[in-house]
Amino acid sequence: MNFTDVAAIENRDGDFPFSGVVPTDDTMNADMSAEDQINSIAGFAGIVGQSSALREVLQQVEMVAGTDSTVLLLGETGTGKELIARAIHERSRRRSRALVRVNCAAIPGGLLESELFGHERGAFTGAITQKIGRFEVADQGSLFLDEIGDIPLELQPKLLRVLQERELERLGSTVTRKVNVRVIAATHRNLDEMIHEKQFRSDLYYRLNVFPIYIPPLRERPQDIPLLARHFVQEFARRMNKTVEAISTKAMDSLALYPWPGNIRELQNVIERSLVIHQKGTLSIERCFLSGQPFHRSPLRQSFRGSAAEDRKLIDSALAEAGGRVSGPSGAAAMLGIPASTLESKIRAMNINKYSFKTSVRPSLRTSRIHEPVELL
C-alpha cells in the first residue's frame, strides 16, 4: 500500500504558504484542489495526515475492508470515526450498495428500536404507517452504528440476535425477515468499564469486538496538525471565497502546542472561525479561539513515549498510586496526562489487570500480572 508523504514547508518569513504568489480566484481553486489530493493519504479521500499512528489505522482498514467481519471503532469524540467507517465500506465488496448511518445517542431510547428494526402499522400509538428499519434499508450493504455505547440495555438482546442470526422482526409483526448487513460500530465510551458496571452486555460486546480499531486522538499525532490545518483553511477559504497566502508561524505553533480535547472537530471549528474574521494576507489564530491555555508537556507525559516495558511501569505506578482508579481528577489517566479512554485502551493492549490495584490500603509496592514489581518513590 502506497502513501503520500507531505511535510508543511516554511517560507523565508517562517510562515506556511499555500503557493509562491497570491492566487487569483481561478488559480486558487486549482491549487487548493491539488493541495487536497496531496494532503490526503493516497486512496483515502478526506483522510488527511502522514503520521505513523494514522498509517497504522489505515493499514488495519485495508486488512479488514475486504471481509464481512464486524468492526468496532474506538476513540474519543471528534477523531474521525465516521470517515474510517466510510473508508471500510468503500473498500468492501458492498461498496456499490448503501452505507446507512445511525447515531444511537441522537435517537430517544423509545424510538431507537423502531428506527433500527422497523414497525408495522398499528404496532404502537402513533404508528399510522409501516416503517422499514435501518437494518432492512442496509440489506446487502453496510450499517454504521455510531455511539453504540449509548444503546439502551433493554434493546441490546435484540441487536445481538440480528448480529448472530441475521434475522429480525419488525415491531408488531410475527414475520421473520432475513438481512445481510455488514455492521461497523463506533463508540467513545469505555465498553469494558460499562460491562463491569452492568451497563453493557458482555455477549454483545464480544459480538461487536471482532476487529477493533483504535483511532488515536489528535494530540497523539501532532505531525498531522499542520496538514489538517492547511486542509481546513483551503476548504473554508473556498467556501467563503477568501484568499489566504499562508498560515503564520505563531498560529501554527499555537495549534501544535494545544492539546485539542475536541480533536479534529475542534481544529476544524477553530480554523473556520479564524477564516470568518480573516480579511487578507497571512492567517492568524486568536488565542481566545482555543478553549484552554496552550499545552505544555509535563515530564511525565514526555516519559510516556518510551519502550513498552517503560510504559507498563508508568501505567502500573499510576494505577497503584490511584488505587486502581482510571478516570477522575485523582485517577491514573490524570496522573499520566492522557484521557481515560486512551489509558483504558493501553491497559487492554498490555493485558494489565487494573482491578488488582483496587484495595483499601495502598502499599509502596504494586505489581501487574505481566511484569516485575515497580517500586514507587
GROMACS .gro file of C-alpha atoms in nm:
model
  377
    1MET     CA    1   0.000   0.000   0.000
    2ASN     CA    2   0.143   0.336  -0.103
    3PHE     CA    3   0.111   0.654   0.098
    4THR     CA    4   0.182   1.012   0.004
    5ASP     CA    5   0.424   1.194   0.235
    6VAL     CA    6   0.377   1.567   0.266
    7ALA     CA    7   0.556   1.795   0.509
    8ALA     CA    8   0.449   2.151   0.581
    9ILE     CA    9   0.724   2.375   0.436
   10GLU     CA   10   0.801   2.719   0.573
   11ASN     CA   11   0.886   3.017   0.355
   12ARG     CA   12   1.157   3.275   0.422
   13ASP     CA   13   0.937   3.459   0.670
   14GLY     CA   14   0.876   3.143   0.869
   15ASP     CA   15   0.512   3.118   0.760
   16PHE     CA   16   0.344   2.818   0.599
   17PRO     CA   17   0.245   2.927   0.245
   18PHE     CA   18  -0.011   2.782   0.007
   19SER     CA   19   0.174   2.895  -0.304
   20GLY     CA   20   0.456   3.122  -0.411
   21VAL     CA   21   0.227   3.407  -0.519
   22VAL     CA   22  -0.107   3.546  -0.420
   23PRO     CA   23  -0.353   3.333  -0.624
   24THR     CA   24  -0.633   3.461  -0.839
   25ASP     CA   25  -0.978   3.314  -0.787
   26ASP     CA   26  -0.926   3.067  -1.073
   27THR     CA   27  -0.578   2.953  -0.979
   28MET     CA   28  -0.668   2.938  -0.611
   29ASN     CA   29  -0.937   2.677  -0.677
   30ALA     CA   30  -0.699   2.469  -0.891
   31ASP     CA   31  -0.415   2.496  -0.640
   32MET     CA   32  -0.641   2.407  -0.349
   33SER     CA   33  -0.777   2.104  -0.534
   34ALA     CA   34  -0.421   1.986  -0.594
   35GLU     CA   35  -0.334   2.051  -0.229
   36ASP     CA   36  -0.634   1.846  -0.116
   37GLN     CA   37  -0.514   1.550  -0.323
   38ILE     CA   38  -0.160   1.580  -0.191
   39ASN     CA   39  -0.256   1.624   0.176
   40SER     CA   40  -0.490   1.324   0.171
   41ILE     CA   41  -0.326   0.986   0.206
   42ALA     CA   42  -0.332   0.817  -0.132
   43GLY     CA   43  -0.658   0.636  -0.193
   44PHE     CA   44  -0.829   0.762   0.123
   45ALA     CA   45  -1.042   1.060   0.023
   46GLY     CA   46  -1.094   1.309   0.302
   47ILE     CA   47  -0.844   1.147   0.540
   48VAL     CA   48  -0.554   1.387   0.587
   49GLY     CA   49  -0.223   1.310   0.757
   50GLN     CA   50   0.109   1.130   0.737
   51SER     CA   51   0.172   1.019   1.097
   52SER     CA   52   0.266   0.662   1.179
   53ALA     CA   53  -0.038   0.639   1.409
   54LEU     CA   54  -0.275   0.724   1.122
   55ARG     CA   55  -0.095   0.491   0.883
   56GLU     CA   56  -0.136   0.204   1.129
   57VAL     CA   57  -0.511   0.269   1.140
   58LEU     CA   58  -0.538   0.273   0.760
   59GLN     CA   59  -0.336  -0.046   0.731
   60GLN     CA   60  -0.593  -0.213   0.956
   61VAL     CA   61  -0.869  -0.069   0.737
   62GLU     CA   62  -0.707  -0.229   0.432
   63MET     CA   63  -0.684  -0.565   0.610
   64VAL     CA   64  -1.046  -0.584   0.725
   65ALA     CA   65  -1.230  -0.398   0.447
   66GLY     CA   66  -1.246  -0.693   0.207
   67THR     CA   67  -1.410  -0.919   0.466
   68ASP     CA   68  -1.760  -0.912   0.614
   69SER     CA   69  -1.625  -0.907   0.970
   70THR     CA   70  -1.784  -0.672   1.220
   71VAL     CA   71  -1.559  -0.374   1.304
   72LEU     CA   72  -1.559  -0.180   1.631
   73LEU     CA   73  -1.406   0.170   1.607
   74LEU     CA   74  -1.278   0.303   1.939
   75GLY     CA   75  -1.164   0.655   2.010
   76GLU     CA   76  -1.250   0.992   2.152
   77THR     CA   77  -1.517   1.219   2.010
   78GLY     CA   78  -1.406   1.411   1.703
   79THR     CA   79  -1.130   1.173   1.590
   80GLY     CA   80  -1.293   1.088   1.255
   81LYS     CA   81  -1.453   0.751   1.323
   82GLU     CA   82  -1.719   0.808   1.058
   83LEU     CA   83  -1.453   0.876   0.792
   84ILE     CA   84  -1.285   0.548   0.884
   85ALA     CA   85  -1.620   0.366   0.865
   86ARG     CA   86  -1.677   0.513   0.520
   87ALA     CA   87  -1.327   0.406   0.410
   88ILE     CA   88  -1.401   0.049   0.521
   89HIS     CA   89  -1.728   0.044   0.327
   90GLU     CA   90  -1.575   0.193   0.012
   91ARG     CA   91  -1.307  -0.079   0.009
   92SER     CA   92  -1.551  -0.362   0.070
   93ARG     CA   93  -1.742  -0.584  -0.171
   94ARG     CA   94  -2.053  -0.394  -0.062
   95ARG     CA   95  -1.935  -0.056  -0.188
   96SER     CA   96  -2.200  -0.048  -0.464
   97ARG     CA   97  -2.474  -0.068  -0.200
   98ALA     CA   98  -2.571   0.179   0.072
   99LEU     CA   99  -2.377   0.276   0.382
  100VAL     CA  100  -2.654   0.354   0.631
  101ARG     CA  101  -2.565   0.559   0.939
  102VAL     CA  102  -2.745   0.556   1.273
  103ASN     CA  103  -2.638   0.774   1.567
  104CYS     CA  104  -2.761   0.571   1.864
  105ALA     CA  105  -2.708   0.865   2.101
  106ALA     CA  106  -2.921   1.104   1.895
  107ILE     CA  107  -3.239   0.892   1.892
  108PRO     CA  108  -3.451   0.859   2.209
  109GLY     CA  109  -3.443   0.507   2.352
  110GLY     CA  110  -3.816   0.458   2.295
  111LEU     CA  111  -3.777   0.526   1.923
  112LEU     CA  112  -3.447   0.353   1.856
  113GLU     CA  113  -3.598   0.003   1.831
  114SER     CA  114  -3.840   0.117   1.559
  115GLU     CA  115  -3.558   0.308   1.385
  116LEU     CA  116  -3.335   0.001   1.371
  117PHE     CA  117  -3.586  -0.279   1.315
  118GLY     CA  118  -3.892  -0.102   1.173
  119HIS     CA  119  -4.258  -0.140   1.271
  120GLU     CA  120  -4.595  -0.232   1.127
  121ARG     CA  121  -4.894  -0.005   1.110
  122GLY     CA  122  -5.071  -0.001   1.448
  123ALA     CA  123  -4.774  -0.153   1.633
  124PHE     CA  124  -4.799   0.126   1.891
  125THR     CA  125  -4.977   0.454   1.943
  126GLY     CA  126  -4.886   0.688   1.660
  127ALA     CA  127  -4.771   0.412   1.422
  128ILE     CA  128  -5.011   0.511   1.145
  129THR     CA  129  -4.794   0.375   0.864
  130GLN     CA  130  -4.550   0.092   0.814
  131LYS     CA  131  -4.182   0.178   0.864
  132ILE     CA  132  -3.882  -0.010   0.729
  133GLY     CA  133  -3.594  -0.016   0.977
  134ARG     CA  134  -3.233   0.074   0.909
  135PHE     CA  135  -3.122  -0.290   0.908
  136GLU     CA  136  -3.355  -0.363   0.617
  137VAL     CA  137  -3.254  -0.043   0.438
  138ALA     CA  138  -2.888  -0.151   0.468
  139ASP     CA  139  -2.955  -0.504   0.339
  140GLN     CA  140  -2.662  -0.617   0.118
  141GLY     CA  141  -2.477  -0.303   0.229
  142SER     CA  142  -2.317  -0.169   0.548
  143LEU     CA  143  -2.470  -0.028   0.865
  144PHE     CA  144  -2.269   0.220   1.072
  145LEU     CA  145  -2.390   0.221   1.434
  146ASP     CA  146  -2.232   0.533   1.580
  147GLU     CA  147  -2.216   0.572   1.960
  148ILE     CA  148  -2.308   0.208   2.017
  149GLY     CA  149  -2.230   0.253   2.386
  150ASP     CA  150  -2.546   0.464   2.419
  151ILE     CA  151  -2.786   0.193   2.305
  152PRO     CA  152  -3.036   0.111   2.585
  153LEU     CA  153  -2.966  -0.206   2.782
  154GLU     CA  154  -3.314  -0.347   2.710
  155LEU     CA  155  -3.255  -0.318   2.334
  156GLN     CA  156  -2.917  -0.491   2.333
  157PRO     CA  157  -3.050  -0.854   2.321
  158LYS     CA  158  -3.245  -0.779   2.003
  159LEU     CA  159  -2.938  -0.623   1.843
  160LEU     CA  160  -2.734  -0.924   1.948
  161ARG     CA  161  -2.982  -1.157   1.779
  162VAL     CA  162  -2.960  -0.968   1.449
  163LEU     CA  163  -2.582  -0.982   1.459
  164GLN     CA  164  -2.580  -1.355   1.538
  165GLU     CA  165  -2.874  -1.487   1.337
  166ARG     CA  166  -2.900  -1.219   1.064
  167GLU     CA  167  -3.275  -1.202   1.110
  168LEU     CA  168  -3.531  -0.973   1.274
  169GLU     CA  169  -3.898  -0.899   1.323
  170ARG     CA  170  -4.043  -0.554   1.288
  171LEU     CA  171  -4.234  -0.420   1.587
  172GLY     CA  172  -4.589  -0.552   1.571
  173SER     CA  173  -4.502  -0.831   1.327
  174THR     CA  174  -4.451  -1.207   1.366
  175VAL     CA  175  -4.280  -1.239   1.028
  176THR     CA  176  -3.909  -1.315   1.049
  177ARG     CA  177  -3.703  -1.133   0.786
  178LYS     CA  178  -3.350  -1.224   0.684
  179VAL     CA  179  -3.098  -0.944   0.643
  180ASN     CA  180  -2.742  -0.947   0.511
  181VAL     CA  181  -2.570  -0.647   0.664
  182ARG     CA  182  -2.208  -0.569   0.746
  183VAL     CA  183  -2.202  -0.383   1.079
  184ILE     CA  184  -1.944  -0.118   1.167
  185ALA     CA  185  -1.990   0.016   1.521
  186ALA     CA  186  -1.819   0.305   1.694
  187THR     CA  187  -1.804   0.450   2.043
  188HIS     CA  188  -1.608   0.695   2.254
  189ARG     CA  189  -1.713   0.511   2.571
  190ASN     CA  190  -1.516   0.252   2.765
  191LEU     CA  191  -1.722  -0.060   2.700
  192ASP     CA  192  -1.512  -0.275   2.935
  193GLU     CA  193  -1.597  -0.044   3.221
  194MET     CA  194  -1.964  -0.033   3.117
  195ILE     CA  195  -1.973  -0.415   3.125
  196HIS     CA  196  -1.822  -0.411   3.474
  197GLU     CA  197  -2.093  -0.164   3.581
  198LYS     CA  198  -2.369  -0.376   3.418
  199GLN     CA  199  -2.449  -0.106   3.161
  200PHE     CA  200  -2.347  -0.306   2.853
  201ARG     CA  201  -2.392  -0.675   2.778
  202SER     CA  202  -2.069  -0.871   2.755
  203ASP     CA  203  -2.210  -1.105   2.488
  204LEU     CA  204  -2.298  -0.809   2.266
  205TYR     CA  205  -1.952  -0.661   2.325
  206TYR     CA  206  -1.779  -0.980   2.213
  207ARG     CA  207  -2.002  -0.997   1.906
  208LEU     CA  208  -1.911  -0.638   1.813
  209ASN     CA  209  -1.544  -0.663   1.907
  210VAL     CA  210  -1.445  -0.895   1.621
  211PHE     CA  211  -1.196  -0.649   1.473
  212PRO     CA  212  -1.138  -0.344   1.695
  213ILE     CA  213  -0.959  -0.040   1.553
  214TYR     CA  214  -0.836   0.230   1.790
  215ILE     CA  215  -0.846   0.582   1.639
  216PRO     CA  216  -0.577   0.793   1.811
  217PRO     CA  217  -0.664   1.143   1.936
  218LEU     CA  218  -0.507   1.440   1.760
  219ARG     CA  219  -0.257   1.501   2.041
  220GLU     CA  220  -0.107   1.158   1.967
  221ARG     CA  221  -0.046   1.252   1.602
  222PRO     CA  222   0.092   1.608   1.626
  223GLN     CA  223   0.272   1.585   1.290
  224ASP     CA  224  -0.072   1.578   1.124
  225ILE     CA  225  -0.181   1.912   1.272
  226PRO     CA  226  -0.011   2.135   1.005
  227LEU     CA  227  -0.156   1.926   0.722
  228LEU     CA  228  -0.504   1.926   0.874
  229ALA     CA  229  -0.485   2.300   0.937
  230ARG     CA  230  -0.389   2.366   0.574
  231HIS     CA  231  -0.663   2.133   0.454
  232PHE     CA  232  -0.932   2.313   0.654
  233VAL     CA  233  -0.801   2.657   0.556
  234GLN     CA  234  -0.827   2.559   0.190
  235GLU     CA  235  -1.176   2.417   0.239
  236PHE     CA  236  -1.320   2.719   0.420
  237ALA     CA  237  -1.137   2.974   0.205
  238ARG     CA  238  -1.301   2.815  -0.097
  239ARG     CA  239  -1.644   2.820   0.065
  240MET     CA  240  -1.610   3.181   0.180
  241ASN     CA  241  -1.439   3.296  -0.141
  242LYS     CA  242  -1.143   3.434   0.053
  243THR     CA  243  -0.770   3.439  -0.025
  244VAL     CA  244  -0.515   3.313   0.229
  245GLU     CA  245  -0.147   3.350   0.144
  246ALA     CA  246  -0.011   3.150   0.437
  247ILE     CA  247  -0.066   3.042   0.797
  248SER     CA  248   0.155   3.240   1.032
  249THR     CA  249   0.428   3.059   1.224
  250LYS     CA  250   0.284   3.188   1.550
  251ALA     CA  251  -0.056   3.045   1.460
  252MET     CA  252   0.091   2.710   1.364
  253ASP     CA  253   0.291   2.697   1.689
  254SER     CA  254  -0.025   2.764   1.887
  255LEU     CA  255  -0.207   2.487   1.703
  256ALA     CA  256   0.080   2.243   1.760
  257LEU     CA  257   0.102   2.313   2.136
  258TYR     CA  258  -0.270   2.297   2.207
  259PRO     CA  259  -0.399   1.958   2.344
  260TRP     CA  260  -0.718   1.950   2.130
  261PRO     CA  261  -0.968   1.790   2.369
  262GLY     CA  262  -1.225   1.812   2.088
  263ASN     CA  263  -0.977   1.659   1.843
  264ILE     CA  264  -1.015   1.716   1.466
  265ARG     CA  265  -1.367   1.855   1.501
  266GLU     CA  266  -1.238   2.127   1.734
  267LEU     CA  267  -0.949   2.210   1.499
  268GLN     CA  268  -1.195   2.239   1.212
  269ASN     CA  269  -1.412   2.481   1.412
  270VAL     CA  270  -1.114   2.694   1.513
  271ILE     CA  271  -0.998   2.724   1.152
  272GLU     CA  272  -1.347   2.812   1.031
  273ARG     CA  273  -1.383   3.079   1.299
  274SER     CA  274  -1.045   3.223   1.203
  275LEU     CA  275  -1.146   3.238   0.834
  276VAL     CA  276  -1.469   3.419   0.923
  277ILE     CA  277  -1.274   3.718   1.063
  278HIS     CA  278  -0.982   3.690   0.818
  279GLN     CA  279  -0.950   3.982   0.572
  280LYS     CA  280  -0.641   3.919   0.360
  281GLY     CA  281  -0.279   3.809   0.371
  282THR     CA  282  -0.147   3.567   0.631
  283LEU     CA  283  -0.395   3.383   0.853
  284SER     CA  284  -0.358   3.421   1.228
  285ILE     CA  285  -0.533   3.236   1.511
  286GLU     CA  286  -0.677   3.429   1.805
  287ARG     CA  287  -0.578   3.275   2.137
  288CYS     CA  288  -0.934   3.315   2.263
  289PHE     CA  289  -1.047   3.073   1.992
  290LEU     CA  290  -0.872   2.792   2.179
  291SER     CA  291  -1.078   2.670   2.473
  292GLY     CA  292  -0.780   2.649   2.707
  293GLN     CA  293  -0.422   2.761   2.754
  294PRO     CA  294  -0.157   2.629   2.513
  295PHE     CA  295  -0.045   2.287   2.621
  296HIS     CA  296   0.299   2.231   2.774
  297ARG     CA  297   0.411   1.876   2.803
  298SER     CA  298   0.485   1.762   3.154
  299PRO     CA  299   0.792   1.543   3.228
  300LEU     CA  300   0.557   1.250   3.292
  301ARG     CA  301   0.386   1.290   2.955
  302GLN     CA  302   0.722   1.313   2.780
  303SER     CA  303   0.842   0.994   2.950
  304PHE     CA  304   0.526   0.811   2.843
  305ARG     CA  305   0.673   0.769   2.494
  306GLY     CA  306   0.942   0.517   2.588
  307SER     CA  307   0.961   0.143   2.532
  308ALA     CA  308   0.669  -0.089   2.601
  309ALA     CA  309   0.832  -0.202   2.926
  310GLU     CA  310   0.878   0.158   3.041
  311ASP     CA  311   0.519   0.243   2.951
  312ARG     CA  312   0.399  -0.056   3.151
  313LYS     CA  313   0.594   0.058   3.452
  314LEU     CA  314   0.442   0.406   3.427
  315ILE     CA  315   0.091   0.263   3.398
  316ASP     CA  316   0.148   0.026   3.691
  317SER     CA  317   0.284   0.310   3.903
  318ALA     CA  318  -0.008   0.538   3.820
  319LEU     CA  319  -0.265   0.264   3.886
  320ALA     CA  320  -0.100   0.182   4.216
  321GLU     CA  321  -0.094   0.547   4.319
  322ALA     CA  322  -0.462   0.587   4.216
  323GLY     CA  323  -0.573   0.266   4.385
  324GLY     CA  324  -0.684   0.119   4.055
  325ARG     CA  325  -0.895   0.417   3.951
  326VAL     CA  326  -0.851   0.518   3.587
  327SER     CA  327  -1.073   0.823   3.542
  328GLY     CA  328  -1.139   1.131   3.753
  329PRO     CA  329  -0.908   1.408   3.879
  330SER     CA  330  -0.721   1.165   4.106
  331GLY     CA  331  -0.722   0.878   3.857
  332ALA     CA  332  -0.426   0.720   3.680
  333ALA     CA  333  -0.512   0.887   3.349
  334ALA     CA  334  -0.489   1.234   3.505
  335MET     CA  335  -0.150   1.144   3.657
  336LEU     CA  336  -0.022   1.031   3.320
  337GLY     CA  337  -0.171   1.331   3.143
  338ILE     CA  338  -0.377   1.130   2.895
  339PRO     CA  339  -0.753   1.072   2.850
  340ALA     CA  340  -0.910   0.787   3.045
  341SER     CA  341  -1.022   0.619   2.721
  342THR     CA  342  -0.664   0.618   2.591
  343LEU     CA  343  -0.532   0.467   2.913
  344GLU     CA  344  -0.806   0.201   2.909
  345SER     CA  345  -0.702   0.105   2.555
  346LYS     CA  346  -0.338   0.073   2.663
  347ILE     CA  347  -0.437  -0.132   2.969
  348ARG     CA  348  -0.631  -0.375   2.749
  349ALA     CA  349  -0.349  -0.395   2.494
  350MET     CA  350  -0.095  -0.472   2.767
  351ASN     CA  351  -0.330  -0.715   2.945
  352ILE     CA  352  -0.294  -0.532   3.277
  353ASN     CA  353  -0.542  -0.623   3.549
  354LYS     CA  354  -0.638  -0.282   3.685
  355TYR     CA  355  -0.866  -0.440   3.946
  356SER     CA  356  -0.566  -0.593   4.122
  357PHE     CA  357  -0.476  -0.239   4.232
  358LYS     CA  358  -0.813  -0.174   4.399
  359THR     CA  359  -0.756  -0.208   4.772
  360SER     CA  360  -0.830  -0.009   5.083
  361VAL     CA  361  -0.465   0.003   5.190
  362ARG     CA  362  -0.213   0.126   4.935
  363PRO     CA  363   0.131  -0.033   4.989
  364SER     CA  364   0.450   0.106   4.842
  365LEU     CA  365   0.495  -0.188   4.607
  366ARG     CA  366   0.246  -0.293   4.337
  367THR     CA  367   0.257  -0.543   4.056
  368SER     CA  368   0.063  -0.609   3.743
  369ARG     CA  369   0.025  -0.960   3.615
  370ILE     CA  370   0.255  -0.906   3.320
  371HIS     CA  371   0.587  -0.775   3.452
  372GLU     CA  372   0.814  -0.730   3.751
  373PRO     CA  373   0.720  -0.517   4.057
  374VAL     CA  374   0.764  -0.142   4.029
  375GLU     CA  375   0.893   0.048   4.328
  376LEU     CA  376   0.707   0.376   4.384
  377LEU     CA  377   0.932   0.656   4.503
   0.00000   0.00000   0.00000
